[in-house]
Each structure stands twice: as C-alpha cells, then as structure tokens.
CSV table of C-alpha atoms and ligand atoms in Angstrom, one decimal:
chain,number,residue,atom,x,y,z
X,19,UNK,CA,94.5,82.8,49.5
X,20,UNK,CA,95.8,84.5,52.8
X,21,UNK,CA,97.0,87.8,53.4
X,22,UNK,CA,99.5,88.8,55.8
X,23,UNK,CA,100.2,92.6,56.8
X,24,UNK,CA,102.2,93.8,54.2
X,25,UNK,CA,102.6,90.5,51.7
X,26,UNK,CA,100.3,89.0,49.7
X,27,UNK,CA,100.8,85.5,50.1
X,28,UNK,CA,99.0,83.4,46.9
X,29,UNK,CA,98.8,79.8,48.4
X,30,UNK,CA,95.0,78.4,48.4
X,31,UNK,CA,93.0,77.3,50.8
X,32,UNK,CA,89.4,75.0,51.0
X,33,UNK,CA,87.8,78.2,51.3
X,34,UNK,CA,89.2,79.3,47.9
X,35,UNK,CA,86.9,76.4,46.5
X,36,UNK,CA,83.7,77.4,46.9
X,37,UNK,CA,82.5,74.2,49.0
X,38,UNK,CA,79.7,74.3,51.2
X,39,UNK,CA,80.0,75.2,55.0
X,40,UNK,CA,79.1,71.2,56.1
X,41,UNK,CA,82.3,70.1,53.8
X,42,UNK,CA,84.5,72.7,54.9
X,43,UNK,CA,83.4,71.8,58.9
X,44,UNK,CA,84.2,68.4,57.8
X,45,UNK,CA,88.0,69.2,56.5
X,46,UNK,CA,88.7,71.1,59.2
X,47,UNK,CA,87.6,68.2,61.6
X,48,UNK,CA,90.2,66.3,59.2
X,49,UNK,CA,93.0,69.1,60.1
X,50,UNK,CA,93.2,69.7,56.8
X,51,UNK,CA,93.9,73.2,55.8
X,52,UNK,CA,95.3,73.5,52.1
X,53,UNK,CA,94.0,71.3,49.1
X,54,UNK,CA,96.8,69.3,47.7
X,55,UNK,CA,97.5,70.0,43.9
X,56,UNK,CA,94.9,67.1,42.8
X,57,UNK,CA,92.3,68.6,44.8
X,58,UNK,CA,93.3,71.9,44.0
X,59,UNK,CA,93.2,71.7,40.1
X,60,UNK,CA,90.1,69.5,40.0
X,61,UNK,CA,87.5,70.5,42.9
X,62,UNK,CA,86.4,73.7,40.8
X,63,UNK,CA,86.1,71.8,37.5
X,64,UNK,CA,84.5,68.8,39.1
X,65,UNK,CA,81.7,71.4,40.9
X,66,UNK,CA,81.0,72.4,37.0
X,67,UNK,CA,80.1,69.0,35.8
X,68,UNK,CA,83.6,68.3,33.7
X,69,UNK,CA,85.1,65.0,33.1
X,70,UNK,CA,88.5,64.1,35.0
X,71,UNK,CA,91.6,62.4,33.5
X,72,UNK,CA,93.6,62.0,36.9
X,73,UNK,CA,96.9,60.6,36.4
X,74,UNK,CA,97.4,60.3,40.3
X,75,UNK,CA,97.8,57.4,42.9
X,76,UNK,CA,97.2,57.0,46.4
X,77,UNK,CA,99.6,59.5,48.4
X,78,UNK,CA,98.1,62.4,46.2
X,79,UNK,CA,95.0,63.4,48.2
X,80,UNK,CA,92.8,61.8,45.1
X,81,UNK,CA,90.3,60.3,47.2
X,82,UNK,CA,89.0,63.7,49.0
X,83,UNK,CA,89.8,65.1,45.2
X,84,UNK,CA,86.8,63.4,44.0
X,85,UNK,CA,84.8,62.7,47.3
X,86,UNK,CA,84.5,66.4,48.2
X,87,UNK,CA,82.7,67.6,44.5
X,88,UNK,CA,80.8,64.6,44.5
X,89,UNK,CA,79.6,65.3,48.1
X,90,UNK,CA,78.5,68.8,47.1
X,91,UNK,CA,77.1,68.0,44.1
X,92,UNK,CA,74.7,65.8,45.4
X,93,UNK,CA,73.3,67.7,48.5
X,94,UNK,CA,72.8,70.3,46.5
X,95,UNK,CA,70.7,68.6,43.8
X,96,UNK,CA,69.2,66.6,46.8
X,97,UNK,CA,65.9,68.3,47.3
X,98,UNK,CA,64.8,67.5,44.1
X,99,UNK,CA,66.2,64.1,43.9
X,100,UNK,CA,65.0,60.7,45.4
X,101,UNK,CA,67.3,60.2,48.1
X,102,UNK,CA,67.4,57.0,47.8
X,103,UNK,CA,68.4,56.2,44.2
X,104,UNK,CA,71.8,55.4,43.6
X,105,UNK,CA,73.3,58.3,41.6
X,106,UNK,CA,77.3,58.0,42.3
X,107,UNK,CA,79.0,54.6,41.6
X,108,UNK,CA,82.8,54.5,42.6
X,109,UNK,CA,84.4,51.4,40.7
X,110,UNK,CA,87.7,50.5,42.7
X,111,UNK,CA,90.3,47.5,42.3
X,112,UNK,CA,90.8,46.1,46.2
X,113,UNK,CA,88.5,45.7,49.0
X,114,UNK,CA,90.2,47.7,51.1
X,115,UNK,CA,90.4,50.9,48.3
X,116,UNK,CA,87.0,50.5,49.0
X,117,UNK,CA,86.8,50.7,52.8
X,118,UNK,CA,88.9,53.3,52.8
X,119,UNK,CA,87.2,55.1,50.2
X,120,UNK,CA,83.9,54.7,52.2
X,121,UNK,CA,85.8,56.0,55.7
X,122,UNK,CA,86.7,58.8,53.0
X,123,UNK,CA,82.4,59.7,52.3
X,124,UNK,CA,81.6,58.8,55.5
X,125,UNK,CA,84.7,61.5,57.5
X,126,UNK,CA,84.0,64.2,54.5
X,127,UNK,CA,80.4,63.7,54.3
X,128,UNK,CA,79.4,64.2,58.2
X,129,UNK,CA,76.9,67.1,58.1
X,130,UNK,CA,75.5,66.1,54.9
X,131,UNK,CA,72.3,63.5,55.0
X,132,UNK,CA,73.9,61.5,51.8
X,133,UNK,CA,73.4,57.5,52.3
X,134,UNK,CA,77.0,55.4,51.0
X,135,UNK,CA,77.7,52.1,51.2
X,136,UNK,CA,80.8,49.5,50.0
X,137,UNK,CA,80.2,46.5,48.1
X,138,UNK,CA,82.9,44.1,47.7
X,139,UNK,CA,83.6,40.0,47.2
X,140,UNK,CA,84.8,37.3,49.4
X,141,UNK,CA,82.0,37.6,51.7
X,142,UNK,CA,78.3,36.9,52.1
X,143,UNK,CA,76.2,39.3,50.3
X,144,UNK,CA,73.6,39.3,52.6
X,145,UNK,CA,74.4,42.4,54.8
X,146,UNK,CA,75.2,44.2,51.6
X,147,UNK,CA,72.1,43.5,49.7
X,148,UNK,CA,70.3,44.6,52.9
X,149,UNK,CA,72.7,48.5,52.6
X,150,UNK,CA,71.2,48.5,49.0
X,151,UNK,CA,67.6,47.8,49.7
X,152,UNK,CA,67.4,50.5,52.4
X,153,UNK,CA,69.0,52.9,49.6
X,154,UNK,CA,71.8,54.5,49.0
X,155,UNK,CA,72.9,57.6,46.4
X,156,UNK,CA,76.6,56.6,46.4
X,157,UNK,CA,77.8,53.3,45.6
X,158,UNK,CA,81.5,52.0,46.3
X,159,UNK,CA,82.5,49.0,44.5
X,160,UNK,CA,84.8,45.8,43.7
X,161,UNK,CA,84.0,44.7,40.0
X,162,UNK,CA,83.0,41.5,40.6
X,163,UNK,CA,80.7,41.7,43.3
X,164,UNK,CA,78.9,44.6,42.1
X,165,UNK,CA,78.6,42.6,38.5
X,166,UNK,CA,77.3,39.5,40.3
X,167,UNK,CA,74.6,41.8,42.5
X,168,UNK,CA,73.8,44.0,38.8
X,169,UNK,CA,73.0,40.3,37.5
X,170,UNK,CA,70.8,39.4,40.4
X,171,UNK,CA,68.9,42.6,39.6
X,172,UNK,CA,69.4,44.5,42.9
X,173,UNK,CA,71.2,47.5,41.1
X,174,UNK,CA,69.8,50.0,38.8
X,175,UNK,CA,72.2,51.8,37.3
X,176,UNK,CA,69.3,53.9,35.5
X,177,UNK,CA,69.7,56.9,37.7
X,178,UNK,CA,73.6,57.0,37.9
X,179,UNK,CA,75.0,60.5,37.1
X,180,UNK,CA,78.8,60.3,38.2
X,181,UNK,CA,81.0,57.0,37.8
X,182,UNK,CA,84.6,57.3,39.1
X,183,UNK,CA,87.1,54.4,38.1
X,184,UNK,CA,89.6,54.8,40.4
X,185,UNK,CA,93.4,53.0,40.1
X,186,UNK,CA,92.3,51.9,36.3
X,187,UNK,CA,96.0,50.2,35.6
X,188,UNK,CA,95.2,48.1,38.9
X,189,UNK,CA,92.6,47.1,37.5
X,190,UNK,CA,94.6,46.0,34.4
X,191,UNK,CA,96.7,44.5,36.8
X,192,UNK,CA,94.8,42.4,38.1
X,193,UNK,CA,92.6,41.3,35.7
X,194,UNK,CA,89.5,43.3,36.1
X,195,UNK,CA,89.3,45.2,32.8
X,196,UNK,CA,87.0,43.0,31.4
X,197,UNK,CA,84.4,43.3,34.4
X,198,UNK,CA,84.9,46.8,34.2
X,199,UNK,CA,84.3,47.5,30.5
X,200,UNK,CA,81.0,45.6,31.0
X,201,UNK,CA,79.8,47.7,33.9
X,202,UNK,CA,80.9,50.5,32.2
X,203,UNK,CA,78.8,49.3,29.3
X,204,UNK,CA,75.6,49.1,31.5
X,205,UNK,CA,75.9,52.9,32.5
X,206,UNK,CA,73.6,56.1,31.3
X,207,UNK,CA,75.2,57.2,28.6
X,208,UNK,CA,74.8,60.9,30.1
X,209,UNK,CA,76.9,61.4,33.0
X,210,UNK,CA,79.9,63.0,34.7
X,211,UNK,CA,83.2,60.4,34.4
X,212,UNK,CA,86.3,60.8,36.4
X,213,UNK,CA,88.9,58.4,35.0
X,214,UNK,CA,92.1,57.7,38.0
X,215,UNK,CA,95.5,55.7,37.2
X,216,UNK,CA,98.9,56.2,38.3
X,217,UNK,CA,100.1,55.0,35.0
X,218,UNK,CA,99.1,55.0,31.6
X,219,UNK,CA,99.8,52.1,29.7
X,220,UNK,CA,98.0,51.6,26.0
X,221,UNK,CA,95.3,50.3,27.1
X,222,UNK,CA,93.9,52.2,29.5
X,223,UNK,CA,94.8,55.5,27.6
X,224,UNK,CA,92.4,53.9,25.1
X,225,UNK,CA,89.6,53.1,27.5
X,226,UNK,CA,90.0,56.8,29.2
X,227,UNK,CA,89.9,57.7,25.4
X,228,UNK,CA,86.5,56.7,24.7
X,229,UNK,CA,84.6,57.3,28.0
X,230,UNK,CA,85.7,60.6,28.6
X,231,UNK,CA,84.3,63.8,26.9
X,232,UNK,CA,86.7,66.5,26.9
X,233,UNK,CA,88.1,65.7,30.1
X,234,UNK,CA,90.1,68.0,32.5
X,235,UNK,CA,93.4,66.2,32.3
X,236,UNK,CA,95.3,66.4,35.7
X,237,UNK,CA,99.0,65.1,36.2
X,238,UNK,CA,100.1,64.6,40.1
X,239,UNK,CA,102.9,62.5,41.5
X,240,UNK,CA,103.0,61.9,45.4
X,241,UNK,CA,104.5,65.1,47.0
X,242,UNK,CA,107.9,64.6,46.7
X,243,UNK,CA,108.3,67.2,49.8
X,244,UNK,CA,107.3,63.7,51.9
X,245,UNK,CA,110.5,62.9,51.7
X,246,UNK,CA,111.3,66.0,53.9
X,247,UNK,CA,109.2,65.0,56.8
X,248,UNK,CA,110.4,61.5,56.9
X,249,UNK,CA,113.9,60.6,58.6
X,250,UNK,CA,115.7,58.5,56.3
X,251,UNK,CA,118.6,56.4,56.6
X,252,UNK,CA,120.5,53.4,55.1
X,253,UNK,CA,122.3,50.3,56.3
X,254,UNK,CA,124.8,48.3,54.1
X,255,UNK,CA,124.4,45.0,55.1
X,256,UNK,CA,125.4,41.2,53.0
X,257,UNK,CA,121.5,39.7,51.9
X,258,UNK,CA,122.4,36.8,54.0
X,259,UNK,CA,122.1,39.0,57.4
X,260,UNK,CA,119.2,41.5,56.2
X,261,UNK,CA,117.2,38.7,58.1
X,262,UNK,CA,119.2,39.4,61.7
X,263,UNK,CA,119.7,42.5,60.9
X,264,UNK,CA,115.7,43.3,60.9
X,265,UNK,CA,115.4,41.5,63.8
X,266,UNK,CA,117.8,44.2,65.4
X,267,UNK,CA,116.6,47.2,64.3
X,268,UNK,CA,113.2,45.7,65.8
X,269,UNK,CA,114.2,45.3,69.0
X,270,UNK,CA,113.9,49.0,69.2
X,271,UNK,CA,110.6,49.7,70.8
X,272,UNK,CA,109.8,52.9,70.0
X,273,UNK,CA,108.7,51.5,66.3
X,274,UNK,CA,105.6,51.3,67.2
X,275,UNK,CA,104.2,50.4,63.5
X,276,UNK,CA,106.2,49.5,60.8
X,277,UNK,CA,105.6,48.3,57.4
X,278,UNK,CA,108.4,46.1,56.0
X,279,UNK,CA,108.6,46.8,51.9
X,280,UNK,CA,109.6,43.3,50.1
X,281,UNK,CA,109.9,43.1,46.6
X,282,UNK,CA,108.3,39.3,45.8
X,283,UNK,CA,105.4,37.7,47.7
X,284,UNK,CA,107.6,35.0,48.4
X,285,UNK,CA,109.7,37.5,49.7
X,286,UNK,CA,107.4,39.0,52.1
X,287,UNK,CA,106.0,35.5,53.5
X,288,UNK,CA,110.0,34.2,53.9
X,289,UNK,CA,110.1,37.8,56.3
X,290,UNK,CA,107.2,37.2,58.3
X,291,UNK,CA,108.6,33.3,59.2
X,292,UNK,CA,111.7,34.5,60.0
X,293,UNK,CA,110.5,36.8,62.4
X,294,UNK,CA,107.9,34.5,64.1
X,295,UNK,CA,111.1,32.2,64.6
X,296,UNK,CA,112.9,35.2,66.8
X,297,UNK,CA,109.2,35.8,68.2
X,298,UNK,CA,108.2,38.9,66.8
X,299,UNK,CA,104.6,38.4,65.2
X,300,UNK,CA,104.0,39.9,61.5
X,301,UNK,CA,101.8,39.6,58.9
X,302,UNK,CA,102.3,39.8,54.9
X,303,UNK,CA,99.7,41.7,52.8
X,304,UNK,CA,100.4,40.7,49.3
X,305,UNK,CA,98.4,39.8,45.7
X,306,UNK,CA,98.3,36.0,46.6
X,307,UNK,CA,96.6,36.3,49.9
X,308,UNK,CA,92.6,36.1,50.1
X,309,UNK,CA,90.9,39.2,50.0
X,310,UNK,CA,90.1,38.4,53.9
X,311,UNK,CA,93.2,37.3,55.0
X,312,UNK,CA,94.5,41.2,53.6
X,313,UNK,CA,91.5,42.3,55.6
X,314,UNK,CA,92.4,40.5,58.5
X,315,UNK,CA,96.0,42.0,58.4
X,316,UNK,CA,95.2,45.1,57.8
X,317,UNK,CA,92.5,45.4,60.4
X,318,UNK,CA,95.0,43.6,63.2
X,319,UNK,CA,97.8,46.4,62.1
X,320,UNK,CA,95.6,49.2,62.4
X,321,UNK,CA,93.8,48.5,65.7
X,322,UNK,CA,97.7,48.0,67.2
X,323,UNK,CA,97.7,44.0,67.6
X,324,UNK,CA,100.2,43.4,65.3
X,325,UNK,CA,103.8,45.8,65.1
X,326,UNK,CA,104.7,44.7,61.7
X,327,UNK,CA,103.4,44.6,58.4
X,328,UNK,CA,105.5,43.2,55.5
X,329,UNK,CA,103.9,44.3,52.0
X,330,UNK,CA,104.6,44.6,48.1
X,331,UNK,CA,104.6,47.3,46.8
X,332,UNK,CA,101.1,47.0,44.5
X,333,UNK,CA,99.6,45.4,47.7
X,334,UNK,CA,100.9,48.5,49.8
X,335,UNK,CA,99.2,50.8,47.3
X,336,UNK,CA,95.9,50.8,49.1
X,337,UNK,CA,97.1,51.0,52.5
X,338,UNK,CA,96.0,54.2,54.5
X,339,UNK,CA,97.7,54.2,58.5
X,340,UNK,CA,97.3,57.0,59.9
X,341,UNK,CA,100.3,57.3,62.6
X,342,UNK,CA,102.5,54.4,60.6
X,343,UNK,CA,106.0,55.3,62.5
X,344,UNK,CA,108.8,53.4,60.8
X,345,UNK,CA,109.2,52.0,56.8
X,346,UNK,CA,112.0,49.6,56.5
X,347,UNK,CA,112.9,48.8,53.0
X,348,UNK,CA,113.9,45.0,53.4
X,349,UNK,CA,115.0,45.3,49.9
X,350,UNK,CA,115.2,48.2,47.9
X,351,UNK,CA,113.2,48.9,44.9
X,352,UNK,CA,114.3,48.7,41.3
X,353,UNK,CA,112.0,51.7,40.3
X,354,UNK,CA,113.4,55.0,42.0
X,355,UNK,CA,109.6,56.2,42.1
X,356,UNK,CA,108.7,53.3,44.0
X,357,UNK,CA,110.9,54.7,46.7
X,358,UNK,CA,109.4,57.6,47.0
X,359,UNK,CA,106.1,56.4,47.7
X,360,UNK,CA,107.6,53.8,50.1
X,361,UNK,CA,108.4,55.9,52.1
X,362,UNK,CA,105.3,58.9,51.6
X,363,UNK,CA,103.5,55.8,53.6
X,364,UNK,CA,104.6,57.0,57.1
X,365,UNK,CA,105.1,61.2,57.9
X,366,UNK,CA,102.0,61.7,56.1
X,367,UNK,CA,99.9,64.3,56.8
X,368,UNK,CA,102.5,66.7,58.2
X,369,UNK,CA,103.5,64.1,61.3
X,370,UNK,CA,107.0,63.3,60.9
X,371,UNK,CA,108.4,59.3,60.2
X,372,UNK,CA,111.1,57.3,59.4
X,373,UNK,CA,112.4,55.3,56.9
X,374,UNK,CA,115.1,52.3,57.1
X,375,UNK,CA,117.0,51.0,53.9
X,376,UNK,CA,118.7,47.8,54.1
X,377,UNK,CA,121.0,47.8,50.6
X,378,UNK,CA,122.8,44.7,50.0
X,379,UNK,CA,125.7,44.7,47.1
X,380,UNK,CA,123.5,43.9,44.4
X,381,UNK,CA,121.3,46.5,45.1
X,382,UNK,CA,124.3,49.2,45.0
X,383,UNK,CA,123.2,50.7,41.6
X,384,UNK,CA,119.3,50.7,42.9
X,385,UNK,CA,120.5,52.8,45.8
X,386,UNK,CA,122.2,55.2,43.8
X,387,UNK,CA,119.3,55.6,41.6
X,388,UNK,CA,117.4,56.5,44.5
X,389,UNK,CA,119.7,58.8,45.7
X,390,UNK,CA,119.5,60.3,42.4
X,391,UNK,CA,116.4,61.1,42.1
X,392,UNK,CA,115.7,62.4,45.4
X,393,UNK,CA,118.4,64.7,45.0
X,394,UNK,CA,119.6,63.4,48.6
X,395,UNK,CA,122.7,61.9,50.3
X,396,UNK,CA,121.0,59.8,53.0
X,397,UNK,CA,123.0,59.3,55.7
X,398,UNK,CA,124.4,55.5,56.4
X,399,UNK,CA,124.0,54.3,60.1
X,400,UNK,CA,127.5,52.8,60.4
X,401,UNK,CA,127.4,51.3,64.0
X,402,UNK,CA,125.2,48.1,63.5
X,403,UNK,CA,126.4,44.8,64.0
X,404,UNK,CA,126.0,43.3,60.4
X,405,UNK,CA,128.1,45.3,58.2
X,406,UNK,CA,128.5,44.6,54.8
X,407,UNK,CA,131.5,42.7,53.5
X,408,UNK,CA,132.8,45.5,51.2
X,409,UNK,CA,135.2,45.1,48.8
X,410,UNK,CA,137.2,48.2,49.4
X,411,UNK,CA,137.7,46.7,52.8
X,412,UNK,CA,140.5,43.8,52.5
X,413,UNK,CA,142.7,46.2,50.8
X,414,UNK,CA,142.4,49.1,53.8
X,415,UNK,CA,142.6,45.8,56.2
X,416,UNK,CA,143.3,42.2,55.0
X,417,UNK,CA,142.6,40.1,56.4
X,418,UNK,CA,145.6,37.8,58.0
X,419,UNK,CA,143.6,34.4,57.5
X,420,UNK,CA,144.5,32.8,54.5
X,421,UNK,CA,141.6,31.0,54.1
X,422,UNK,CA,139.3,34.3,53.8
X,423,UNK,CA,139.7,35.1,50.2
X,424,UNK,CA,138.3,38.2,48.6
X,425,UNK,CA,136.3,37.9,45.8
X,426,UNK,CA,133.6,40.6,44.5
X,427,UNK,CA,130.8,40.5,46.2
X,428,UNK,CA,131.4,37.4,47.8
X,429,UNK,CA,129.4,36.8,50.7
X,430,UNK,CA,131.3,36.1,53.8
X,431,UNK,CA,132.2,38.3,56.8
X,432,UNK,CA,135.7,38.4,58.4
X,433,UNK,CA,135.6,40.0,61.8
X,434,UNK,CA,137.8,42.7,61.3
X,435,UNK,CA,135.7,44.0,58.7
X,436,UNK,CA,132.9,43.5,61.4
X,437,UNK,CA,135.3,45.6,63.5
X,438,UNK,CA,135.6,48.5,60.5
X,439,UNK,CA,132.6,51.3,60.4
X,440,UNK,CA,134.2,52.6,57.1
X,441,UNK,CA,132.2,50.0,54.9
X,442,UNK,CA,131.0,52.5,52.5
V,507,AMP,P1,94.7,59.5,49.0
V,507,AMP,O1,95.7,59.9,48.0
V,507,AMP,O2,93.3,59.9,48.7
V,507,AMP,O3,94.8,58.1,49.4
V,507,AMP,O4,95.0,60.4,50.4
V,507,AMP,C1,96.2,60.2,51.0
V,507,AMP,C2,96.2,60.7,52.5
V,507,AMP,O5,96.2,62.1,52.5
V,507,AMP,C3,94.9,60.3,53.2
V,507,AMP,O6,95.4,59.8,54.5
V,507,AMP,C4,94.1,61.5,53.4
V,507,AMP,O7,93.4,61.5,54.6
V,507,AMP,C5,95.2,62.6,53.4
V,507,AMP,N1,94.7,63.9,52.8
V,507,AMP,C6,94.0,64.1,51.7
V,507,AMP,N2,93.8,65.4,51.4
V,507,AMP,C7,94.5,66.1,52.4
V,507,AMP,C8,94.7,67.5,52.6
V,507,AMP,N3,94.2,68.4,51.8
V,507,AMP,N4,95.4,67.8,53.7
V,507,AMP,C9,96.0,66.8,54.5
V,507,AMP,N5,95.8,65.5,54.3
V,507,AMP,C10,95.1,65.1,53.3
C-alpha cells in the first residue's frame, strides 16, 4: 500500500506480503517493486500452507509466485529441519522451464542458505547425482530423468512437504502425464500441492481434482497492459515474399535480438535456411529438436552470438530473455491469445519492445481477430518494398498489361501496385 499526501493510493507492494527481509533484499535486487496479480493473490495463502490451482502461464510472474513462499517457508522451518533432505520437489515439462526455474531460486533465494539443484534428461547424470548426494531441500525436475534417478534409488521422496507441477497441459502435451502420475504416486501423502496450467483441458482438471485439497483457485492471463509497452506494427505482404521481406526488415541493425514466431516446425526450420542463404545466422527452437540442440540455441541467443531466434509457439513458452528487442510474427497466429503472449515476450519487465507482423491475404481474418481482441488499430508500415498484391488495387490502378490478370488473392505483383502505398 502507499500513501501519498492527501490520497490514499490502494496498489500493493512486496512489503504488503509479509516476506522476510532476505526475500524482499532479493526482489528489490530484481527491480521488482509490485507483485503481479499471481503473486499477489497466492503469496499470503501459499505462506499459510494452502493448496494452489493456478491457471497461469509463463508471462504471469508464476515462477517468483510460487518460488518466493516456498523460499520462506523453508528458512523458516530450517533450524529444525535437516538441511540437507529434499523437502520441495518442482515437476516441470522442458529443460529449460527448469533452468530457468532454478536461476528463479537461485536470484530470489540469495540471502537464504537453501541448497537447489535441476535435474533434467539428455545428459549424463553423473554431475547431477553428485548435486543430490551433497544434498539439496529443493529439487527441480524433468519427469523422466527424475523417475529414472527415483528408480536407481538416489531420491527419497520421504521427507517431501511441497510438490509444484508446473505447465501440467505441457505435460499433457507432450506426453509426460503418465511419468507424472507415477511420481506423483510416490509422494507423502501429507503435503502442500500447487497445481500450474495455462489451460484446462478434461484431463488435467481431473488430475488437479484429486491431488488437491481445497485449493486456492487463482485465474491469471499474461498482462494484457504488455501490449502497451511494446511498439507494434504490421506489414501486408504476398506469403511468397514474407521470406525477402524478413530479410529486409533485418537489415536494420538496431534489432539487436529478435525472436521470429512460426507457426509449424517445418515452418521455423524453412526460416532459418532461408536466412543462412542471405547470410544472416539463426537458429529454430521447436518440439522436434533434441533437448540440447534447444539448449544450445537458447544459450547462443542469450549470451548475444546469435541475432535471431525462430520458435513455435509451445517451444517459445519457456523462453525467458531478458532485453529481447524485436518479435516478428512471420506468420500470424490463429489463436488471438497467442498474439498476445507473442508479443508479452519482448517489453517485459517495464523496458519497452517491438513487435513486427507480416499478414499475408490468408491470414486477413487472423489479423482482424487480433485486432479485435486487443481492442487496437495497429498501425501498417506502408513504405516497404514487398507490398501485398491487394485486390482493391487493380480497380484504383489496372494494370495496362493484359497478361496481369486479377484474380482473388492471386499471387503475383504488378509494379504499379509495387508503386501504390494504399494496399490496405
Ligand atoms: P514467469 O511468468 O514466472 O515466467 O515470469 C515472467 C517474467 O516476469 C520473468 O522474467 C520474471 O523475472 C519477471 N517477473 C516476475 N515477477 C515480477 C515482478 N513482480 N515484477 C517485475 N518482473 C517480474
């Protein structure tokens, strides 16, 4: 709460939330100053032992929402505790969920003397089984590996008193429900459960069902307010010159980091040849890649040695950059939503971004949804040099070759209409 001269002002802040002074240290060394609505509504019941139905995805602040309480909870049962039994597990879909959710502990976690570690497949075990054996009270996980290591007997879940499941329809998704009702099998029956998914198809509403006990049930969607701080615009262009067209808007240097949105895999791996043959170097993150190759991506994105990432949208989920300038929508999504957290990717955190849209005919209606649900007109860069062959056009300008006949959507370009801004 702050108070100004005068006005009472009712907006919370992490002091509102009774956390302890290392925590709050911590936030502030994050620069972040108000809880977002996830970690708002769930911190104080979380602190109290509840169960947690979060219906939230990455974008949402979830990660801190259920880090933070977790954090407290144990330094503060610490001195009676063995400090080096596990006590937390965190069951996540991707390797790098749980990277990221272990940067998470480690950044929120500072002044606290709480061990963490992450566990995931596609590499040796060795250096993790080594983590384990030196003991840790919080324990991030990939289903199958953490299974396989349960199996060798170098787990105990005996002691476990919170278990998060975090992005449970991912899990669906990608065929880890199985692995995860058989860890969640092997867990003390008494504990804390917080249950994440953006969505909540049958079956998981039934698993949330009967693992929670009266759970505090908390519905977010990624601030739709992102969409404020990001500068948005859209080109029309003809699908058979998105592909120069990228290259263009690329040769602008000042986009420093930018994540190209495809919709296919196929998609995304057609982008990055493309732009290896003009000489810009990519890489595609997507569901048919090896967990390292992601890794590999991800890691050569972040530290700067690639400019551009091209991604699906349920591979993009995960991904956490901080100071991600540009999004370009290579082709734009059939889900409005998805939009919307396209583009919540860069200008997070208060720093401002910007969004590209490149809207070929068939995607008209797509666009229009988009537009819809935003509530926004978003304005349509008109001098580029691959506008779209509208339809409108050869009646405002026909052309005077006969052999350039219009037909709907057809895909050809005449040069006056290259001439003509006004292809709206
Ligand atoms: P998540 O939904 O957990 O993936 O978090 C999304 C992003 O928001 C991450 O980059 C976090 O570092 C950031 N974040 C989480 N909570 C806050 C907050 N209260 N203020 C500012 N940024 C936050």
């Amino acid at each position: 709460m702050v108070l100004l001269p005068g006005i009472l002002i009712l907006f919370m802040t992490f002091n509102d939330l009774n956390l302890i002074e290392p925590i709050l240290l911590a936030l502030q060394k994050e620069g972040y100053t108000t809880p977002t609505p996830i970690q708002e509504q769930s911190i104080p019941f979380l602190l109290q032992g509840k169960d947690l139905l979060g219906c939230a995805q990455t974008g949402t602040g979830k990660t801190a929402a259920f880090a933070i309480p977790i954090l407290q909870t144990l330094h503060q049962q610490h001195a009676e505790r063995n400090h080096k039994t596990l006590k937390t597990l965190i069951l996540t879909p991707t390797r790098e969920l749980a990277i990221q959710i272990g940067e998470s502990f480690a950044a929120y976690g500072k002044g606290l003397n709480l061990k963490h570690t992450v566990i995931f497949g596609g590499v040796p075990q060795g250096a993790q089984v080594q983590a384990l054996r030196a003991g840790v009270e919080i324990l991030i996980a990939t289903p199958g590996r953490l299974l396989d290591l349960v199996n060798q007997g170098l787990i105990s879940f005996k002691e476990i008193s919170i278990f998060v499941l975090d992005e449970a329809d991912r899990m669906l998704d990608m065929g880890f429900i199985h692995d995860v009702k058989k860890v969640i099998a092997k867990l003390p029956l008494k504990r804390q459960t917080l249950f994440f998914s953006a969505t909540m198809p049958p079956e998981i509403q039934k698993l949330a069902n009967t693992i929670l006990v009266d759970p505090l049930i908390v519905k977010v969607t990624p601030p739709a307010t992102t969409a404020e701080t990001v500068g948005q615009s859209v080109y029309f262009v003809d699908k058979k010159d998105k592909r120069q067209l990228l290259t263009y808007v690329l040769n602008d240097k000042s986009i420093e980091r930018v994540l190209v949105f495809t919709r296919t895999k196929h998609g995304a791996d057609k982008v990055v040849k493309d732009l290896e043959k003009v000489d810009i170097v990519a890489e595609a993150i997507h569901g048919n890649k090896s967990q390292n190759a992601r890794q590999r991506a991800l890691s050569n994105f972040k530290d700067g040695k690639i400019r551009v990432l091209v991604a699906t949208d349920i591979a993009a989920r995960g991904i956490d950059v901080d100071l991600l300038s540009h999004v370009i929508n290579y082709e734009i999504p059939e889900v409005p939503e998805t939009y919307v957290h396209r583009i919540g990717r860069t200008g997070r955190a208060g720093a401002s971004g910007i969004a590209f849209s490149f809207c070929d005919s068939e995607e008209r209606t797509d666009w229009k949804n988009i537009e819809k649900l935003t509530g926004q007109k978003i304005p349509v860069v008109t001098n580029h040099p691959y506008p779209m062959a509208a339809e409108g056009m050869v009646h405002i300008n026909p052309p005077k070759n006969k052999e350039i006949v219009h037909r709907p959507n057809a895909i050809h370009s005449s040069p006056a209409r290259k001439r003509n801004p006004n292809f709206r």
